[in-house]
């Protein structure tokens, strides 16, 4: 799949998710099951061409997590994605970019407490994640 084809798929998926969210709110696990909730998050996570929609969904996802209808891990990833799109440091260290030496994390807010935040969100230590991310092909 070419980059252009992938972008077209993301745009179609975003249009679909906008209709779902407009009709039902966040599609949490009570509505669409665990797999459906995961798929909904994944579609929104990759809607980078529409950061406003991602931010709208972030608020809905926060409520869904609070009511036990969505994953704290997914909330952490979308939080970072929205913050990076806004030019702000990420909170959980989930977002990387290509650096001169390979993948590198985008700026992280208060790195000294990163692993505490990650643990609270259900994520493992950042050092483990970082090593895995740096092994990805570029």
JSON list of C-alpha atoms in Angstrom, two decimals:
[
{"chain": "A", "resi": 1, "resn": "UNK", "atom": "CA", "xyz": [0.00, 0.00, 0.00]},
{"chain": "A", "resi": 2, "resn": "UNK", "atom": "CA", "xyz": [1.37, 3.39, -0.95]},
{"chain": "A", "resi": 3, "resn": "UNK", "atom": "CA", "xyz": [1.43, 6.35, 1.41]},
{"chain": "A", "resi": 4, "resn": "UNK", "atom": "CA", "xyz": [-1.33, 7.99, -0.61]},
{"chain": "A", "resi": 5, "resn": "UNK", "atom": "CA", "xyz": [-3.49, 4.86, -0.40]},
{"chain": "A", "resi": 6, "resn": "UNK", "atom": "CA", "xyz": [-2.96, 4.67, 3.35]},
{"chain": "A", "resi": 7, "resn": "UNK", "atom": "CA", "xyz": [-3.97, 8.32, 3.73]},
{"chain": "A", "resi": 8, "resn": "UNK", "atom": "CA", "xyz": [-7.14, 7.68, 1.74]},
{"chain": "A", "resi": 9, "resn": "UNK", "atom": "CA", "xyz": [-8.01, 4.74, 3.99]},
{"chain": "A", "resi": 10, "resn": "UNK", "atom": "CA", "xyz": [-7.40, 6.88, 7.10]},
{"chain": "A", "resi": 11, "resn": "UNK", "atom": "CA", "xyz": [-9.66, 9.61, 5.70]},
{"chain": "A", "resi": 12, "resn": "UNK", "atom": "CA", "xyz": [-12.44, 7.11, 4.93]},
{"chain": "A", "resi": 13, "resn": "UNK", "atom": "CA", "xyz": [-12.08, 5.59, 8.41]},
{"chain": "A", "resi": 14, "resn": "UNK", "atom": "CA", "xyz": [-12.26, 9.04, 9.99]},
{"chain": "A", "resi": 15, "resn": "UNK", "atom": "CA", "xyz": [-15.43, 9.87, 8.09]},
{"chain": "A", "resi": 16, "resn": "UNK", "atom": "CA", "xyz": [-16.93, 6.61, 9.33]},
{"chain": "A", "resi": 17, "resn": "UNK", "atom": "CA", "xyz": [-15.89, 7.32, 12.93]},
{"chain": "A", "resi": 18, "resn": "UNK", "atom": "CA", "xyz": [-17.37, 10.81, 12.76]},
{"chain": "A", "resi": 19, "resn": "UNK", "atom": "CA", "xyz": [-20.72, 9.27, 11.85]},
{"chain": "A", "resi": 20, "resn": "UNK", "atom": "CA", "xyz": [-20.43, 6.73, 14.66]},
{"chain": "A", "resi": 21, "resn": "UNK", "atom": "CA", "xyz": [-19.48, 9.34, 17.25]},
{"chain": "A", "resi": 22, "resn": "UNK", "atom": "CA", "xyz": [-22.26, 11.68, 16.11]},
{"chain": "A", "resi": 23, "resn": "UNK", "atom": "CA", "xyz": [-24.83, 8.92, 16.41]},
{"chain": "A", "resi": 24, "resn": "UNK", "atom": "CA", "xyz": [-23.66, 7.10, 19.56]},
{"chain": "A", "resi": 25, "resn": "UNK", "atom": "CA", "xyz": [-20.90, 9.04, 21.30]},
{"chain": "A", "resi": 26, "resn": "UNK", "atom": "CA", "xyz": [-17.72, 7.11, 22.05]},
{"chain": "A", "resi": 27, "resn": "UNK", "atom": "CA", "xyz": [-18.15, 3.47, 20.98]},
{"chain": "A", "resi": 28, "resn": "UNK", "atom": "CA", "xyz": [-17.14, 1.88, 24.27]},
{"chain": "A", "resi": 29, "resn": "UNK", "atom": "CA", "xyz": [-16.95, -1.79, 25.08]},
{"chain": "A", "resi": 30, "resn": "UNK", "atom": "CA", "xyz": [-20.55, -1.88, 26.35]},
{"chain": "A", "resi": 31, "resn": "UNK", "atom": "CA", "xyz": [-21.75, -0.81, 22.91]},
{"chain": "A", "resi": 32, "resn": "UNK", "atom": "CA", "xyz": [-19.32, -2.55, 20.54]},
{"chain": "A", "resi": 33, "resn": "UNK", "atom": "CA", "xyz": [-17.39, -5.05, 22.68]},
{"chain": "A", "resi": 34, "resn": "UNK", "atom": "CA", "xyz": [-13.70, -5.02, 23.57]},
{"chain": "A", "resi": 35, "resn": "UNK", "atom": "CA", "xyz": [-12.51, -5.61, 20.00]},
{"chain": "A", "resi": 36, "resn": "UNK", "atom": "CA", "xyz": [-14.82, -2.92, 18.62]},
{"chain": "A", "resi": 37, "resn": "UNK", "atom": "CA", "xyz": [-13.69, -0.40, 21.24]},
{"chain": "A", "resi": 38, "resn": "UNK", "atom": "CA", "xyz": [-10.05, -1.16, 20.40]},
{"chain": "A", "resi": 39, "resn": "UNK", "atom": "CA", "xyz": [-10.75, -0.77, 16.68]},
{"chain": "A", "resi": 40, "resn": "UNK", "atom": "CA", "xyz": [-12.54, 2.56, 17.24]},
{"chain": "A", "resi": 41, "resn": "UNK", "atom": "CA", "xyz": [-9.57, 3.89, 19.19]},
{"chain": "A", "resi": 42, "resn": "UNK", "atom": "CA", "xyz": [-7.16, 2.73, 16.51]},
{"chain": "A", "resi": 43, "resn": "UNK", "atom": "CA", "xyz": [-9.11, 4.53, 13.79]},
{"chain": "A", "resi": 44, "resn": "UNK", "atom": "CA", "xyz": [-9.11, 7.76, 15.80]},
{"chain": "A", "resi": 45, "resn": "UNK", "atom": "CA", "xyz": [-5.44, 7.35, 16.76]},
{"chain": "A", "resi": 46, "resn": "UNK", "atom": "CA", "xyz": [-4.59, 7.34, 13.05]},
{"chain": "A", "resi": 47, "resn": "UNK", "atom": "CA", "xyz": [-6.81, 10.31, 12.14]},
{"chain": "A", "resi": 48, "resn": "UNK", "atom": "CA", "xyz": [-3.79, 12.66, 12.21]},
{"chain": "A", "resi": 49, "resn": "UNK", "atom": "CA", "xyz": [-5.19, 14.61, 9.26]},
{"chain": "A", "resi": 50, "resn": "UNK", "atom": "CA", "xyz": [-8.03, 15.77, 11.58]},
{"chain": "A", "resi": 51, "resn": "UNK", "atom": "CA", "xyz": [-6.50, 16.77, 14.95]},
{"chain": "A", "resi": 52, "resn": "UNK", "atom": "CA", "xyz": [-9.71, 18.56, 15.93]},
{"chain": "A", "resi": 53, "resn": "UNK", "atom": "CA", "xyz": [-11.61, 15.29, 15.71]},
{"chain": "A", "resi": 54, "resn": "UNK", "atom": "CA", "xyz": [-8.89, 13.51, 17.67]},
{"chain": "A", "resi": 55, "resn": "UNK", "atom": "CA", "xyz": [-9.19, 16.13, 20.41]},
{"chain": "A", "resi": 56, "resn": "UNK", "atom": "CA", "xyz": [-12.99, 15.79, 20.44]},
{"chain": "A", "resi": 57, "resn": "UNK", "atom": "CA", "xyz": [-12.61, 12.03, 20.79]},
{"chain": "A", "resi": 58, "resn": "UNK", "atom": "CA", "xyz": [-10.04, 12.44, 23.55]},
{"chain": "A", "resi": 59, "resn": "UNK", "atom": "CA", "xyz": [-12.68, 14.05, 25.78]},
{"chain": "A", "resi": 60, "resn": "UNK", "atom": "CA", "xyz": [-15.15, 11.28, 24.94]},
{"chain": "A", "resi": 61, "resn": "UNK", "atom": "CA", "xyz": [-12.52, 8.61, 25.57]},
{"chain": "A", "resi": 62, "resn": "UNK", "atom": "CA", "xyz": [-11.69, 10.14, 28.96]},
{"chain": "A", "resi": 63, "resn": "UNK", "atom": "CA", "xyz": [-15.34, 9.75, 29.97]},
{"chain": "A", "resi": 64, "resn": "UNK", "atom": "CA", "xyz": [-15.43, 6.20, 28.62]},
{"chain": "A", "resi": 65, "resn": "UNK", "atom": "CA", "xyz": [-12.34, 5.25, 30.63]},
{"chain": "A", "resi": 66, "resn": "UNK", "atom": "CA", "xyz": [-13.86, 6.78, 33.77]},
{"chain": "A", "resi": 67, "resn": "UNK", "atom": "CA", "xyz": [-16.97, 4.63, 33.29]},
{"chain": "A", "resi": 68, "resn": "UNK", "atom": "CA", "xyz": [-15.00, 1.44, 32.55]},
{"chain": "A", "resi": 69, "resn": "UNK", "atom": "CA", "xyz": [-15.93, 1.38, 28.86]},
{"chain": "A", "resi": 70, "resn": "UNK", "atom": "CA", "xyz": [-12.47, 1.96, 27.39]},
{"chain": "A", "resi": 71, "resn": "UNK", "atom": "CA", "xyz": [-8.80, 1.28, 27.98]},
{"chain": "A", "resi": 72, "resn": "UNK", "atom": "CA", "xyz": [-6.50, 3.52, 30.04]},
{"chain": "A", "resi": 73, "resn": "UNK", "atom": "CA", "xyz": [-3.67, 2.50, 27.72]},
{"chain": "A", "resi": 74, "resn": "UNK", "atom": "CA", "xyz": [-5.58, 3.76, 24.68]},
{"chain": "A", "resi": 75, "resn": "UNK", "atom": "CA", "xyz": [-6.32, 7.00, 26.51]},
{"chain": "A", "resi": 76, "resn": "UNK", "atom": "CA", "xyz": [-2.60, 7.48, 27.19]},
{"chain": "A", "resi": 77, "resn": "UNK", "atom": "CA", "xyz": [-1.71, 6.99, 23.52]},
{"chain": "A", "resi": 78, "resn": "UNK", "atom": "CA", "xyz": [-4.41, 9.38, 22.28]},
{"chain": "A", "resi": 79, "resn": "UNK", "atom": "CA", "xyz": [-3.46, 11.94, 24.92]},
{"chain": "A", "resi": 80, "resn": "UNK", "atom": "CA", "xyz": [0.10, 11.96, 23.63]},
{"chain": "A", "resi": 81, "resn": "UNK", "atom": "CA", "xyz": [-1.03, 12.06, 20.02]},
{"chain": "A", "resi": 82, "resn": "UNK", "atom": "CA", "xyz": [-3.24, 15.11, 20.62]},
{"chain": "A", "resi": 83, "resn": "UNK", "atom": "CA", "xyz": [-0.58, 16.91, 22.64]},
{"chain": "A", "resi": 84, "resn": "UNK", "atom": "CA", "xyz": [2.07, 16.34, 19.97]},
{"chain": "A", "resi": 85, "resn": "UNK", "atom": "CA", "xyz": [-0.32, 17.65, 17.29]},
{"chain": "A", "resi": 86, "resn": "UNK", "atom": "CA", "xyz": [-0.78, 20.77, 19.41]},
{"chain": "A", "resi": 87, "resn": "UNK", "atom": "CA", "xyz": [2.99, 21.26, 19.68]},
{"chain": "A", "resi": 88, "resn": "UNK", "atom": "CA", "xyz": [3.00, 20.35, 23.38]},
{"chain": "A", "resi": 89, "resn": "UNK", "atom": "CA", "xyz": [5.20, 17.79, 25.14]},
{"chain": "A", "resi": 90, "resn": "UNK", "atom": "CA", "xyz": [3.68, 14.36, 25.47]},
{"chain": "A", "resi": 91, "resn": "UNK", "atom": "CA", "xyz": [2.80, 12.93, 28.88]},
{"chain": "A", "resi": 92, "resn": "UNK", "atom": "CA", "xyz": [3.36, 9.17, 28.47]},
{"chain": "A", "resi": 93, "resn": "UNK", "atom": "CA", "xyz": [6.24, 8.94, 25.98]},
{"chain": "A", "resi": 94, "resn": "UNK", "atom": "CA", "xyz": [4.33, 6.95, 23.37]},
{"chain": "A", "resi": 95, "resn": "UNK", "atom": "CA", "xyz": [5.03, 9.11, 20.32]},
{"chain": "A", "resi": 96, "resn": "UNK", "atom": "CA", "xyz": [8.26, 8.85, 18.35]},
{"chain": "A", "resi": 97, "resn": "UNK", "atom": "CA", "xyz": [9.72, 10.51, 15.28]},
{"chain": "A", "resi": 98, "resn": "UNK", "atom": "CA", "xyz": [12.60, 9.74, 12.95]},
{"chain": "A", "resi": 99, "resn": "UNK", "atom": "CA", "xyz": [15.82, 11.16, 14.25]},
{"chain": "A", "resi": 100, "resn": "UNK", "atom": "CA", "xyz": [19.30, 11.13, 12.78]},
{"chain": "A", "resi": 101, "resn": "UNK", "atom": "CA", "xyz": [20.12, 7.91, 14.64]},
{"chain": "A", "resi": 102, "resn": "UNK", "atom": "CA", "xyz": [16.71, 6.27, 14.15]},
{"chain": "A", "resi": 103, "resn": "UNK", "atom": "CA", "xyz": [13.47, 6.54, 16.11]},
{"chain": "A", "resi": 104, "resn": "UNK", "atom": "CA", "xyz": [13.50, 8.96, 19.05]},
{"chain": "A", "resi": 105, "resn": "UNK", "atom": "CA", "xyz": [10.79, 10.08, 21.45]},
{"chain": "A", "resi": 106, "resn": "UNK", "atom": "CA", "xyz": [9.11, 13.39, 20.86]},
{"chain": "A", "resi": 107, "resn": "UNK", "atom": "CA", "xyz": [9.55, 15.85, 23.76]},
{"chain": "A", "resi": 108, "resn": "UNK", "atom": "CA", "xyz": [8.20, 14.55, 27.08]},
{"chain": "A", "resi": 109, "resn": "UNK", "atom": "CA", "xyz": [6.76, 16.64, 29.90]},
{"chain": "A", "resi": 110, "resn": "UNK", "atom": "CA", "xyz": [8.43, 16.10, 33.30]},
{"chain": "A", "resi": 111, "resn": "UNK", "atom": "CA", "xyz": [10.54, 13.10, 32.23]},
{"chain": "A", "resi": 112, "resn": "UNK", "atom": "CA", "xyz": [11.57, 12.39, 35.83]},
{"chain": "A", "resi": 113, "resn": "UNK", "atom": "CA", "xyz": [8.05, 11.17, 36.61]},
{"chain": "A", "resi": 114, "resn": "UNK", "atom": "CA", "xyz": [7.39, 9.50, 33.27]},
{"chain": "A", "resi": 115, "resn": "UNK", "atom": "CA", "xyz": [7.37, 5.93, 34.55]},
{"chain": "A", "resi": 116, "resn": "UNK", "atom": "CA", "xyz": [5.00, 6.85, 37.40]},
{"chain": "A", "resi": 117, "resn": "UNK", "atom": "CA", "xyz": [2.51, 8.25, 34.88]},
{"chain": "A", "resi": 118, "resn": "UNK", "atom": "CA", "xyz": [2.98, 5.27, 32.59]},
{"chain": "A", "resi": 119, "resn": "UNK", "atom": "CA", "xyz": [2.33, 2.82, 35.41]},
{"chain": "A", "resi": 120, "resn": "UNK", "atom": "CA", "xyz": [-0.87, 4.64, 36.40]},
{"chain": "A", "resi": 121, "resn": "UNK", "atom": "CA", "xyz": [-2.02, 4.43, 32.76]},
{"chain": "A", "resi": 122, "resn": "UNK", "atom": "CA", "xyz": [-1.31, 0.71, 32.55]},
{"chain": "A", "resi": 123, "resn": "UNK", "atom": "CA", "xyz": [1.86, 1.08, 30.49]},
{"chain": "A", "resi": 124, "resn": "UNK", "atom": "CA", "xyz": [5.19, -0.60, 31.20]},
{"chain": "A", "resi": 125, "resn": "UNK", "atom": "CA", "xyz": [8.45, 1.22, 31.91]},
{"chain": "A", "resi": 126, "resn": "UNK", "atom": "CA", "xyz": [9.50, 3.68, 29.23]},
{"chain": "A", "resi": 127, "resn": "UNK", "atom": "CA", "xyz": [12.98, 2.17, 28.96]},
{"chain": "A", "resi": 128, "resn": "UNK", "atom": "CA", "xyz": [11.51, -1.12, 27.75]},
{"chain": "A", "resi": 129, "resn": "UNK", "atom": "CA", "xyz": [9.20, 0.67, 25.30]},
{"chain": "A", "resi": 130, "resn": "UNK", "atom": "CA", "xyz": [12.05, 2.86, 24.09]},
{"chain": "A", "resi": 131, "resn": "UNK", "atom": "CA", "xyz": [14.27, -0.14, 23.32]},
{"chain": "A", "resi": 132, "resn": "UNK", "atom": "CA", "xyz": [11.43, -1.76, 21.36]},
{"chain": "A", "resi": 133, "resn": "UNK", "atom": "CA", "xyz": [10.72, 1.43, 19.42]},
{"chain": "A", "resi": 134, "resn": "UNK", "atom": "CA", "xyz": [14.38, 1.88, 18.50]},
{"chain": "A", "resi": 135, "resn": "UNK", "atom": "CA", "xyz": [14.46, -1.65, 17.06]},
{"chain": "A", "resi": 136, "resn": "UNK", "atom": "CA", "xyz": [11.67, -0.88, 14.58]},
{"chain": "A", "resi": 137, "resn": "UNK", "atom": "CA", "xyz": [12.75, -0.60, 10.95]},
{"chain": "A", "resi": 138, "resn": "UNK", "atom": "CA", "xyz": [12.87, 2.96, 9.67]}
]
